XYZ file of C-alpha atoms in Angstrom:
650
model
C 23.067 10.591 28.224
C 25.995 12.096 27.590
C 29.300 11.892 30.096
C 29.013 14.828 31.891
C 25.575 13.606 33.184
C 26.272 10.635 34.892
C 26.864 11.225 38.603
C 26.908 8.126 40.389
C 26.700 7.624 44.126
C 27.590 11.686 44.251
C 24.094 12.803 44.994
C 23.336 14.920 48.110
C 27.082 15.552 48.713
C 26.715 19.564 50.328
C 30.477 20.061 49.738
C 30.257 23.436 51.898
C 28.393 21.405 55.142
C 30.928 18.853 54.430
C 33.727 21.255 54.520
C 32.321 22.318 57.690
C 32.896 18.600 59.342
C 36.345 18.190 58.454
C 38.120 18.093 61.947
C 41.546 19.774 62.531
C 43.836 16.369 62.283
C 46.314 14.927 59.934
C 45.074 12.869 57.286
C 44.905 11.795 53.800
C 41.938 13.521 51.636
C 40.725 11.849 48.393
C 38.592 13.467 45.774
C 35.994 12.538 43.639
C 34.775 13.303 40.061
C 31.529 12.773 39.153
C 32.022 9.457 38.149
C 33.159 8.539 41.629
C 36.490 7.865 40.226
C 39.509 9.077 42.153
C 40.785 11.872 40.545
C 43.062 13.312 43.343
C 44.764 12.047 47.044
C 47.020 14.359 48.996
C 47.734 14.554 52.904
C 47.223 17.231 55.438
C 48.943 18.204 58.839
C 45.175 19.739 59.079
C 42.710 18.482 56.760
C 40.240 21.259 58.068
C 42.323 24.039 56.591
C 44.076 21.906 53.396
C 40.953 20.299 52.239
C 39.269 24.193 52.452
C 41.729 25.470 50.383
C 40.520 24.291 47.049
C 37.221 25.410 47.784
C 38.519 29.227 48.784
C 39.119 31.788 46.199
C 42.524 32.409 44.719
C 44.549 33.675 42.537
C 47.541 32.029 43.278
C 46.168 28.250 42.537
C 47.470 26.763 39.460
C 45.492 25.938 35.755
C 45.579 22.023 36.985
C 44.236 22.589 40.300
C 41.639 24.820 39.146
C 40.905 22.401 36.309
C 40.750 19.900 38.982
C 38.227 21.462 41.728
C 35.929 22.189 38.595
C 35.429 18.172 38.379
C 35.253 17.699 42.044
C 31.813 16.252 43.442
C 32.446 14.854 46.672
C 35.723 14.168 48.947
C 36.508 11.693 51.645
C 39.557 11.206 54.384
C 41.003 9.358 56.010
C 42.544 10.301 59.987
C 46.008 9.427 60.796
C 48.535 10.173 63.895
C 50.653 11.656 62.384
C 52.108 13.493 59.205
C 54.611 10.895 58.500
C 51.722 8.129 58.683
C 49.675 10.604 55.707
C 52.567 10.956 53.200
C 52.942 7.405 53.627
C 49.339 6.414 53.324
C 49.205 8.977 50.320
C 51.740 7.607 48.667
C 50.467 3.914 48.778
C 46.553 5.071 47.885
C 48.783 7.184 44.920
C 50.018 3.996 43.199
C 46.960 1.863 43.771
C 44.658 4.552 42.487
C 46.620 6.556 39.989
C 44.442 9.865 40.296
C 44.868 12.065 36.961
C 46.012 15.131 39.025
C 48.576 13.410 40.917
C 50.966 13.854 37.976
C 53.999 14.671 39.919
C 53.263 11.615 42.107
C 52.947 8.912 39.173
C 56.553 7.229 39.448
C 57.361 3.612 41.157
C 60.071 4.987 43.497
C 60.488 2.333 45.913
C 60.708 3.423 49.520
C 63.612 2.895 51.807
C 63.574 0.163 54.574
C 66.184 -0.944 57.394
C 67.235 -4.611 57.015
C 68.397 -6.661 59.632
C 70.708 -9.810 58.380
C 69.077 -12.262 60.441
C 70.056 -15.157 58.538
C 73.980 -14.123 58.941
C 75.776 -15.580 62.120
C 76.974 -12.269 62.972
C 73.616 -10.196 61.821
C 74.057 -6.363 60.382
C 71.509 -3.211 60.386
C 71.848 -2.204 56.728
C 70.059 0.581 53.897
C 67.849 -0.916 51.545
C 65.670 -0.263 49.263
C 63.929 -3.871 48.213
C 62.517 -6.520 50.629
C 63.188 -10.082 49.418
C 61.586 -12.818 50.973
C 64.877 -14.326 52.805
C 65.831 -14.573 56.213
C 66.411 -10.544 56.853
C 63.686 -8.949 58.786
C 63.101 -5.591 57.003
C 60.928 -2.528 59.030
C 58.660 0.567 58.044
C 59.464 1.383 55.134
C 60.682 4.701 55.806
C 59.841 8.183 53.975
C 63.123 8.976 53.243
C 66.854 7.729 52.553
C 67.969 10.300 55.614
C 65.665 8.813 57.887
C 67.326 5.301 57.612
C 70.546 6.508 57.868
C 69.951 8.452 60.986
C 67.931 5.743 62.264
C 70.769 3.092 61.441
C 73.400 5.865 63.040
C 71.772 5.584 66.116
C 71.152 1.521 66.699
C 75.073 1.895 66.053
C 75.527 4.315 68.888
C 72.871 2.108 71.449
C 73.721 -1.359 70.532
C 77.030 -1.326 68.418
C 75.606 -3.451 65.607
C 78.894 -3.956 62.852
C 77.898 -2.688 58.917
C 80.885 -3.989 57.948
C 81.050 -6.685 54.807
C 83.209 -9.404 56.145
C 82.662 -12.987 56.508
C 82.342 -14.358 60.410
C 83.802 -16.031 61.812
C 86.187 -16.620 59.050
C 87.596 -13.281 59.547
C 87.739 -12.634 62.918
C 91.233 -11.574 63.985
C 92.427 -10.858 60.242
C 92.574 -7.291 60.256
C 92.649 -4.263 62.856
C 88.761 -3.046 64.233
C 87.909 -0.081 61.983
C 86.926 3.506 62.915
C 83.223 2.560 64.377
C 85.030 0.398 66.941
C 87.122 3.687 67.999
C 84.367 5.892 68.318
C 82.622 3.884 70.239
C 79.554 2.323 67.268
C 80.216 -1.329 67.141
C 81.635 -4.180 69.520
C 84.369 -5.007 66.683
C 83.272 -8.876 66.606
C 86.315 -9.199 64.035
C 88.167 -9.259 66.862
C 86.685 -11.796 69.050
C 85.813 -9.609 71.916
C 81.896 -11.139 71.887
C 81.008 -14.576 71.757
C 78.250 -15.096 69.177
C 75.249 -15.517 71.690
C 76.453 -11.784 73.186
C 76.291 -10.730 69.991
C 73.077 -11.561 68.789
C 71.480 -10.867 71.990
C 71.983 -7.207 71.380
C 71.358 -7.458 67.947
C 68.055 -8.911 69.666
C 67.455 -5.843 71.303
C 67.730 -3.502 68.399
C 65.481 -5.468 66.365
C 62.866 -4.933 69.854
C 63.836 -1.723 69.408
C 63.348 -1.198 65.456
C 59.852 -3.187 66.491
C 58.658 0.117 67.940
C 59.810 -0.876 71.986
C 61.909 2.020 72.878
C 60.444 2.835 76.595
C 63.253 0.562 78.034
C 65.423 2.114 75.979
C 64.797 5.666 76.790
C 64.396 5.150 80.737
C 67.641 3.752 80.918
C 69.388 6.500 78.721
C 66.909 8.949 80.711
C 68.564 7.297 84.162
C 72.200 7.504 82.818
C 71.543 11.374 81.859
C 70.771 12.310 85.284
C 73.349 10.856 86.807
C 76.104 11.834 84.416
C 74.387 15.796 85.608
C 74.600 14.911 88.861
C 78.554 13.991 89.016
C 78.937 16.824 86.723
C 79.787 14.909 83.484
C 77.996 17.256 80.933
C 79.153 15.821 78.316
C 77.944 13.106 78.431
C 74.520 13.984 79.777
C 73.945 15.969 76.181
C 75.045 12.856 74.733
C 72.462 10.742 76.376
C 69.963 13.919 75.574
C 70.825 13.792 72.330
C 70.134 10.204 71.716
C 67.068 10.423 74.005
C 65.851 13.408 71.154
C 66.989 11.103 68.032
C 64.860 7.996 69.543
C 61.245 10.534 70.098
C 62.395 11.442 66.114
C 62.342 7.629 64.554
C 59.483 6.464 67.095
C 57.048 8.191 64.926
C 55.588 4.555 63.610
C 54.631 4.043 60.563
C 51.424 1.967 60.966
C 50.641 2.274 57.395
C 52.866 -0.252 55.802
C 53.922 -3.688 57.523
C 57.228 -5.183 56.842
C 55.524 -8.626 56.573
C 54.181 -7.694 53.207
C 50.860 -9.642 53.901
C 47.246 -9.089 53.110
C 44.950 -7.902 55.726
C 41.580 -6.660 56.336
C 41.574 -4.296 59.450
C 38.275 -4.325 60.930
C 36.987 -2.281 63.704
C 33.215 -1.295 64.814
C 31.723 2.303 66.057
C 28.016 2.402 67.695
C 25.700 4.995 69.218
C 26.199 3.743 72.443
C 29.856 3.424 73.743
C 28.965 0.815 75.975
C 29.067 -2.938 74.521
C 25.720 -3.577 74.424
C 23.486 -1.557 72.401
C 20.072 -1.392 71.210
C 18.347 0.185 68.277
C 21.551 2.140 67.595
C 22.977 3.117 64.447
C 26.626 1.308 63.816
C 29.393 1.855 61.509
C 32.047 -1.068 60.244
C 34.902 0.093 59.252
C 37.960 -1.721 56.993
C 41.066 -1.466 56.019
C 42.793 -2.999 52.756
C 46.520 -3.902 53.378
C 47.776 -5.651 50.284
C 51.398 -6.738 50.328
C 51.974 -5.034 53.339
C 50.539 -1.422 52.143
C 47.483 0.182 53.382
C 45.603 0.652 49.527
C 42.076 1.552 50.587
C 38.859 1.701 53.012
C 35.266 0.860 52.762
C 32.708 1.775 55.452
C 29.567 -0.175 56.112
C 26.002 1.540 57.502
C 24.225 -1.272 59.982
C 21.155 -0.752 62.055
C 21.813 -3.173 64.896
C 19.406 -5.188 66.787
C 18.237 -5.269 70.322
C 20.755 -6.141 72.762
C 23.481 -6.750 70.158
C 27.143 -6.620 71.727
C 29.771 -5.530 69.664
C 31.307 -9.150 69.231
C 27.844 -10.395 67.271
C 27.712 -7.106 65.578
C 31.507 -7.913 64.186
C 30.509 -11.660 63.999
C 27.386 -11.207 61.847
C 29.328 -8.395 59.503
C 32.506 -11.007 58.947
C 30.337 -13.625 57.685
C 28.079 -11.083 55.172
C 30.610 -9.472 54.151
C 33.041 -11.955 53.173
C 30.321 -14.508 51.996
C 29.894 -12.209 48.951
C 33.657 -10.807 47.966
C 35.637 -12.471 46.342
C 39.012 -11.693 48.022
C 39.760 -12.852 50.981
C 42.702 -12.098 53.142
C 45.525 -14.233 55.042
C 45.079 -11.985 57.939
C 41.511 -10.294 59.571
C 42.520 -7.827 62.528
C 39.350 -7.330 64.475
C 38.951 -4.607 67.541
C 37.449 -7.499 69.244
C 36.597 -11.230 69.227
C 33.916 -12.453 67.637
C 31.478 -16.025 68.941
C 32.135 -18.354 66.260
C 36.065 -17.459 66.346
C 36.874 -21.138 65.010
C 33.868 -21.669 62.495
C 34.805 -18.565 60.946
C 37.977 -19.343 60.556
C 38.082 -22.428 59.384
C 35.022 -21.483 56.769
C 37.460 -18.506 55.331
C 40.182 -21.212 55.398
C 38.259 -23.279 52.816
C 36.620 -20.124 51.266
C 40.449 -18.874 50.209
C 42.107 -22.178 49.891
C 44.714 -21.391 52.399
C 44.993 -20.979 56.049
C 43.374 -17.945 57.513
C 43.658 -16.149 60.972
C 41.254 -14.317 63.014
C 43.657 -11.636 65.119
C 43.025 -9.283 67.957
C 45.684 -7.249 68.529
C 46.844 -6.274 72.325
C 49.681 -3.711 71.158
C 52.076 -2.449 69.016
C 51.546 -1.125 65.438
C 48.658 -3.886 65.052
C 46.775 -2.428 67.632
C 46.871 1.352 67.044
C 46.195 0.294 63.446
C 42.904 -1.351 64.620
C 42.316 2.043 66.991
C 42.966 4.043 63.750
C 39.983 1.951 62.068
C 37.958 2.355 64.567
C 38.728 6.459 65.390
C 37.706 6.643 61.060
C 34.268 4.589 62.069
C 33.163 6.564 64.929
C 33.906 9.901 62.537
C 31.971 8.308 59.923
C 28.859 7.158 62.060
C 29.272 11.522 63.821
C 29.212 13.279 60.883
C 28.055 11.166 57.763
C 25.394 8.931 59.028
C 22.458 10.830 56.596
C 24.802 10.291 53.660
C 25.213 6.956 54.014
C 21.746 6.515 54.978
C 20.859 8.112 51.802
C 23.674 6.293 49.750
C 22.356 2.868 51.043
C 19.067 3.351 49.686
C 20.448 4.545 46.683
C 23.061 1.121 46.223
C 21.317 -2.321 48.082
C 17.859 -0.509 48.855
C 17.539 0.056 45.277
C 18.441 -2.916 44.298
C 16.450 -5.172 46.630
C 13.889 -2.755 45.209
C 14.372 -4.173 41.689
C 14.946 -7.948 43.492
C 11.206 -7.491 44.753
C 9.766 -5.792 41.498
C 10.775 -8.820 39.324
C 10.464 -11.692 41.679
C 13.961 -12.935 41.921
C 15.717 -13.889 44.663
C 18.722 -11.682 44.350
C 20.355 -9.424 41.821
C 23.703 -8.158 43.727
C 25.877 -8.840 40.945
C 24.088 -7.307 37.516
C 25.555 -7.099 33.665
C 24.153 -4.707 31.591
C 25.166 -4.746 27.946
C 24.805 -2.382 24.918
C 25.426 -2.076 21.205
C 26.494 0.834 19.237
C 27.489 1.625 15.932
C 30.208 3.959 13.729
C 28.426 5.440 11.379
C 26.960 1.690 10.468
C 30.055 0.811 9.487
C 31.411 -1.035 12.541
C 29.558 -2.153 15.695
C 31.157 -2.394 19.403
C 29.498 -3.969 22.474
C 29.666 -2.466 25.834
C 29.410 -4.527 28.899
C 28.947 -2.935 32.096
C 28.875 -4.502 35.965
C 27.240 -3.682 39.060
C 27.100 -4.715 42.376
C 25.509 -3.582 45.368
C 24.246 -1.302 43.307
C 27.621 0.610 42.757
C 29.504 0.254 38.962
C 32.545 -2.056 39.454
C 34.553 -0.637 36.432
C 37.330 -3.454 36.830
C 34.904 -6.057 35.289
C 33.697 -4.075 32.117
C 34.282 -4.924 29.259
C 34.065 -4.350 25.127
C 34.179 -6.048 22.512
C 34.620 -5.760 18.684
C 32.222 -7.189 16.646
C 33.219 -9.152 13.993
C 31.151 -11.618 12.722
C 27.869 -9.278 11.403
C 28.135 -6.320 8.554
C 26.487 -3.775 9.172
C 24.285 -2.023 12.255
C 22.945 -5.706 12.649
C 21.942 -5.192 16.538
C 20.238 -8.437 17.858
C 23.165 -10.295 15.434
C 25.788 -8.093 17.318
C 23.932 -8.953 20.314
C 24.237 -12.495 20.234
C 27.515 -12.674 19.227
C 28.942 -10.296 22.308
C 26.663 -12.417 24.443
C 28.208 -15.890 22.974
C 31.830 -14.784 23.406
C 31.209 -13.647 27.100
C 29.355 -17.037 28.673
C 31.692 -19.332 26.369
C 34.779 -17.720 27.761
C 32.993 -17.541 31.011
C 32.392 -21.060 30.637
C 35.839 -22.159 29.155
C 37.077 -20.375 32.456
C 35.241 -21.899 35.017
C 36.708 -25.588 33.197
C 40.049 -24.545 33.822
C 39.715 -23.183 37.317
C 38.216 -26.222 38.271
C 40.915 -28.262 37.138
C 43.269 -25.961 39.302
C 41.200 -26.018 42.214
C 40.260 -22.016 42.259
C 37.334 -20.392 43.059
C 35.526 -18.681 40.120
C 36.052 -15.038 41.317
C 40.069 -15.879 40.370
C 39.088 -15.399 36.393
C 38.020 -12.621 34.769
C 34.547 -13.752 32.900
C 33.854 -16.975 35.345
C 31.891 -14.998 37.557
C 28.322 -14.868 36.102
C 25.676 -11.873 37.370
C 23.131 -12.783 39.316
C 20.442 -10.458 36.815
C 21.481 -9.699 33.115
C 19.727 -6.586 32.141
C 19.532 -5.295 28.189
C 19.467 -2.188 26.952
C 15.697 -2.685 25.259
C 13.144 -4.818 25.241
C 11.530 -8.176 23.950
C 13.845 -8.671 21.150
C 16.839 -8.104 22.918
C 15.605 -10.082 26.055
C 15.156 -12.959 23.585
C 18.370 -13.191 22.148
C 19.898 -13.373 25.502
C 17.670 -16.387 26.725
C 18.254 -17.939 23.351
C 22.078 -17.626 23.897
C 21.634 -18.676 27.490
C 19.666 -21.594 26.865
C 22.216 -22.887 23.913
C 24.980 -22.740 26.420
C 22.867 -24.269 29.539
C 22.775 -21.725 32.084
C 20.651 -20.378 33.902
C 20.537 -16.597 34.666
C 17.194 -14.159 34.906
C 17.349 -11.539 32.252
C 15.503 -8.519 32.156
C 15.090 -6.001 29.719
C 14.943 -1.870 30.146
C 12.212 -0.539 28.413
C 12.573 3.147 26.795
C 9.874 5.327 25.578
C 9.200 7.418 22.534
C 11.917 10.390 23.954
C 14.472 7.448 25.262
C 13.866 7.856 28.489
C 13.531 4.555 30.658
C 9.771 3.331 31.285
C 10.257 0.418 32.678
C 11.507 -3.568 32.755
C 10.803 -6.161 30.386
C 10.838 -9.695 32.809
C 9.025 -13.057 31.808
C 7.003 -11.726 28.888
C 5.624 -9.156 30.832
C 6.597 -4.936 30.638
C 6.726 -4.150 34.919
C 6.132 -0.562 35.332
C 8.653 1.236 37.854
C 7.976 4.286 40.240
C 9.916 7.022 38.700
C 10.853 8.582 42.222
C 12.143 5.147 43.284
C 15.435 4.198 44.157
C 15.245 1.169 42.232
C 14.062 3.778 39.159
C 17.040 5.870 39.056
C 19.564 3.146 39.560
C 18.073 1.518 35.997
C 18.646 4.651 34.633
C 21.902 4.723 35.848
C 23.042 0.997 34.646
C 21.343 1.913 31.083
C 23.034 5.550 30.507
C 26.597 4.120 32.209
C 25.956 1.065 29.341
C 25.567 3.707 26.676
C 28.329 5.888 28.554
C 30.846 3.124 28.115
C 29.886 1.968 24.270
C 30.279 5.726 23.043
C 33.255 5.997 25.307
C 35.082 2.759 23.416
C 33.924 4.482 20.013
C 35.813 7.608 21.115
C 38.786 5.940 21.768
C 38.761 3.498 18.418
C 38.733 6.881 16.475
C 41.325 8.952 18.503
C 43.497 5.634 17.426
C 42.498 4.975 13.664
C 41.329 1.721 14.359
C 37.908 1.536 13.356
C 39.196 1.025 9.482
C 39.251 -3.103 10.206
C 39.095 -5.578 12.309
C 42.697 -7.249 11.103
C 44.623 -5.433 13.314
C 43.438 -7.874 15.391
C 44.711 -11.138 13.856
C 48.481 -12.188 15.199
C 50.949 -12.178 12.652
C 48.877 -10.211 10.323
C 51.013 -6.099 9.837
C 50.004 -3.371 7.755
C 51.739 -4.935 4.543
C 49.802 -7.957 4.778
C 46.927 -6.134 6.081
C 47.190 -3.881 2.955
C 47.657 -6.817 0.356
C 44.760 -8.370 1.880
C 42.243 -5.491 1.511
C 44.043 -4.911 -2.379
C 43.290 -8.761 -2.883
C 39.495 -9.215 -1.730
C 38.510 -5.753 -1.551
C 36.530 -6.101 1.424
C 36.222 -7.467 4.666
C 33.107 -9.985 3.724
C 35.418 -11.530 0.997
C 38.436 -11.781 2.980
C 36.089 -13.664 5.542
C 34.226 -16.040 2.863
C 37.719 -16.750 1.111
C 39.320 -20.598 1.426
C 42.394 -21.060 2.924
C 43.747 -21.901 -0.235
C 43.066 -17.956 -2.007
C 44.187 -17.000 1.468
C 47.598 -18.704 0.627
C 47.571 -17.625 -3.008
C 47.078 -14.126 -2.033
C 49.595 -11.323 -1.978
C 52.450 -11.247 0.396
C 50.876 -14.165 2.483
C 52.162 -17.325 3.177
C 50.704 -21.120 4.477
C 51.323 -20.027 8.477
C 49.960 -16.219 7.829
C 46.762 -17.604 5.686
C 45.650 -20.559 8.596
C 45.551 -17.023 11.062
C 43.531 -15.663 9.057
C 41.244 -18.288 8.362
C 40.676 -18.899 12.163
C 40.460 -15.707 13.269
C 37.104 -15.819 10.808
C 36.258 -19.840 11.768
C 37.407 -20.768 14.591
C 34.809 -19.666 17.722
C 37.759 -18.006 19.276
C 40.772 -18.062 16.949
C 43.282 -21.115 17.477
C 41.240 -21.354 21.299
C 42.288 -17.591 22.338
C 40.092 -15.176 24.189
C 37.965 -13.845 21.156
C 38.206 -9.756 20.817
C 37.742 -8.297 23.995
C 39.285 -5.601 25.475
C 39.687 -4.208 29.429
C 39.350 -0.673 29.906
């Protein structure tokens, strides 16, 4: 099937109902192509009339944006408080994401933070634009250089914090106070008029202040206005209004991006029933990914709760699920509310990460209206898409506990599919495709080069993609062990719980006999096409196992085989755009087009240059003793001098 065929986890999107449910807030919107790749993120002060836009006739819209609703399939958003808490949130989902239409976006500007010197005697509120992990406590980041500066121009005007650059106390009565001192924006420690604990106490209340605590703040500039009106002082009263404004401007928080620089999972529950106890409801989970202190993502989970289920064994029961079967897991879990086995859990995600873990519920601050935000998202997700993700469930783990129960196994969450495909019979390529929960996870694909078979050889091919992947895999898991990691830290140490082939017996044999050479142990199950190429069914234990064609489990087969095919003709594409399918040297080290040349002048082919002795390797033109033992074990060696063998990420 060609590209423009596959739509995965896009089915049953109605963009126009959907348009219809977007609610009048501010927000981030992210679209997707039929793929389910992000191709766009952007932010809305309404997301009801933004998000409409593209959909709405115009004239006005550009060749990229009309290029880009073209591919759209489906959209999601995310609700936010304010603007300011969007642009951020856009701009961290931006750089995680990298969506082809947000060209303009696609730079690593860093953002600008406020920095507090805490590890100085006489601390300062300074600009910058990196957080280092010393002794300075660093907030928001901000959107913008002039919202620092006004925000740093008025902790100078509350608390007369110095900006000043010289050493303390070694320079205290060296020089006159400076111009801040006369205009009434810093205490001029230089000249000894505030003992160091006076000092730091108020540099203790900016930092309370920074920390998003202005109510004491503004009810004591609120009291000094009023009196300053009442005894007539005017002046000053639009003074203290005036800082009273510029407080309401930089207490807009930015709950988006901590200045901790932690990972967190922000988890928060919506049900039918608002109360805590609910039966036979419908329930949404909702998280949030902070990685190094930046919100990068959400996922939503559909549950049908039991009878009597509170909220805290709801939350208790998703923790353990969820995190028994992803690999990541975060320093920090923020939950709306506490969950039963508070201390099992946390010491089991303790040992599960390899490093102390904490189980928070936030009470207030930023925390806590992050949590609210989480939850706010759930409780829209559970109003207006609970069909969808009805549907999309059935579609992801109903189908594949579908398949599970066809074949017998015991589960099949995690499943490789793998492909081969030829140029013109010239040079194969293996494709290796993974899914789980029944969704592609493109990070883990993979290809590969073949380079040990001539010719459109495909169970030869076959074996040798499969060899390179478990002996890596293998090799891998060795060298974690010896560290002390967990498999999911590599990048081929996780195995799939189901290999599936694109064909039948022969192919389904070549994987067990790989398998079985290497000693593992994994079900593999091969996907049967007819006469036309269209899937018939599975190949498992000797036996072909018809499938439903209007199952789930049916169409997500067909998915895994034509996204297996999909990537293969995909890696061919891109070989030709770059000239490389001429040989496989480009892929020894050391070897450049002279020597590559010379070679291929020398042997003539590939096959010879392969069968030659390191000796007529040596003797050959332009090479040398170090350049000829390369090339011999790139060809003899399982995986050249004990490197990865050819394998390429997309």
């Amino acid at each position: 099937m060609e590209e423009d065929q596959m739509t995965e986890n896009t089915f049953h999107f109605n963009i126009e109902e959907e348009l219809k449910k977007l609610p009048g807030r501010p927000g981030v919107y992210i679209m997707h192509d039929e793929h389910d790749d992000i191709i766009y993120v952007g932010k809305a002060i309404s997301l009801k009339n933004r998000v409409r836009q593209y959909f709405q006739s115009s004239r006005n819209k550009s060749a990229k944006i009309l290029q880009m609703v073209e591919r759209i399939r489906r959209f999601e958003y995310i609700v936010t408080d304010s603007e300011l808490e969007a642009l951020v949130l856009e701009c961290n989902l931006i750089k995680e994401h990298r969506p082809k239409y947000n060209t303009m976006l696609k730079d690593d500007k860093t953002y600008p933070f406020i920095k507090v010197t805490l590890g100085e005697e006489y601390p300062r509120v300074l600009f910058s634009r990196t957080m280092k992990k010393d002794k300075s406590r660093y907030f928001d980041p901000y959107t913008s250089a002039g919202a620092v500066k006004d925000t740093i121009d008025l902790i100078k005007k509350l608390y007369k914090i110095r900006s000043c650059n010289k050493t303390f106390p070694r320079d205290i009565g060296k020089e006159r106070p400076c111009l801040y001192y006369h205009i009434g924006q810093c205490n001029a420690p230089c000249q000894g008029n505030f003992t160091k604990e006076q000092y730091r106490e108020s540099v203790a209340q900016a930092v309370d202040f920074l920390a998003g605590n202005h109510a004491p703040v503004v009810k004591m500039l609120e009291e000094k206005m009023n009196q300053a009106s009442e005894e007539m002082e005017f002046e000053k009263a639009i003074e203290y209004r005036d800082l009273i404004r510029s407080i309401h401007q930089v207490s807009e928080r930015q709950k988006i991006t901590n200045e901790d620089g932690e990972d967190k999972d922000v988890i928060a529950l919506a049900v039918d029933d608002a109360d805590d106890t609910v039966a036979n409801a419908d329930a949404v989970v909702q998280v949030f990914f902070i990685r190094g202190g930046k919100m990068i993502g959400r996922e939503h989970f559909f549950l049908r709760v039991a009878l009597q289920d509170t909220k805290s064994v709801i939350l208790n029961s998703f923790v353990k699920q969820y995190y028994a079967g992803t690999p990541f897991v975060p320093k920090e879990l923020m939950l709306e509310t506490d969950i039963e086995e508070h201390e099992l859990v946390e010491a089991w995600l303790t040992e599960k990460r390899g490093q102390k873990v904490y189980l928070r519920i936030p009470k207030k601050g930023t925390k806590e209206k992050l949590v609210e935000m989480a939850r706010e998202n759930a409780a829209i997700v559970l109003r207006q898409d609970r069909e969808r993700i009805k549907r999309e469930e059935g579609r992801t783990i109903g189908a594949v506990h579908e398949i599970e129960d066809l074949i017998g196994v015991d589960r099949a969450m995690r499943m490789e599919a793998y492909d081969i495909s030829n140029i013109s019979g010239f040079e194969s390529v293996g494709s290796m495709i993974v899914y789980e929960k029944g969704k592609p996870k493109r990070s883990d694909y993979r290809k590969f080069k073949i380079k040990s078979v001539q010719g459109p050889d495909d169970y030869a091919s076959m074996e040798e993609v499969l060899t390179r992947r478990f002996s890596h895999g293998l090799k891998e898991r060795c060298e974690l062990d010896e560290k002390g990691m967990g498999y999911e830290m590599g990048s081929f140490s996780r195995f799939p719980d189901l290999i599936l082939m694109d064909g039948g017996r022969g192919q389904v044999n070549v994987a067990l006999r790989v398998l079985d050479k290497l000693g593992i142990a994994i079900p593999v199950c091969g996907m049967v096409k007819d006469d036309f190429h269209r899937t018939r069914g599975l190949y498992y234990n000797n036996v072909e196992v018809p499938i439903d064609p209007r199952s789930e489990g049916f169409k997500l087969i067909t998915r895994i085989q034509d996204e297996a095919h999909r990537f293969a003709i995909e890696y061919h594409r891109s070989l030709r755009s770059k000239g490389q399918v001429h040989s496989i040297l480009d892929d020894i080290e050391g070897i450049g087009p002279t020597r590559r040349k010379a070679l291929m002048r020398t042997f003539k082919s590939l096959e010879a240059i392969r069968d030659a002795s390191f000796e007529e390797l040596a003797n050959a033109e332009s090479m040398n003793a170090r350049s000829a033992q390369q090339v011999y074990d790139f060809f003899h060696t399982e995986n050249g001098k004990g490197k990865a063998p050819e394998v390429t990420e997309e």
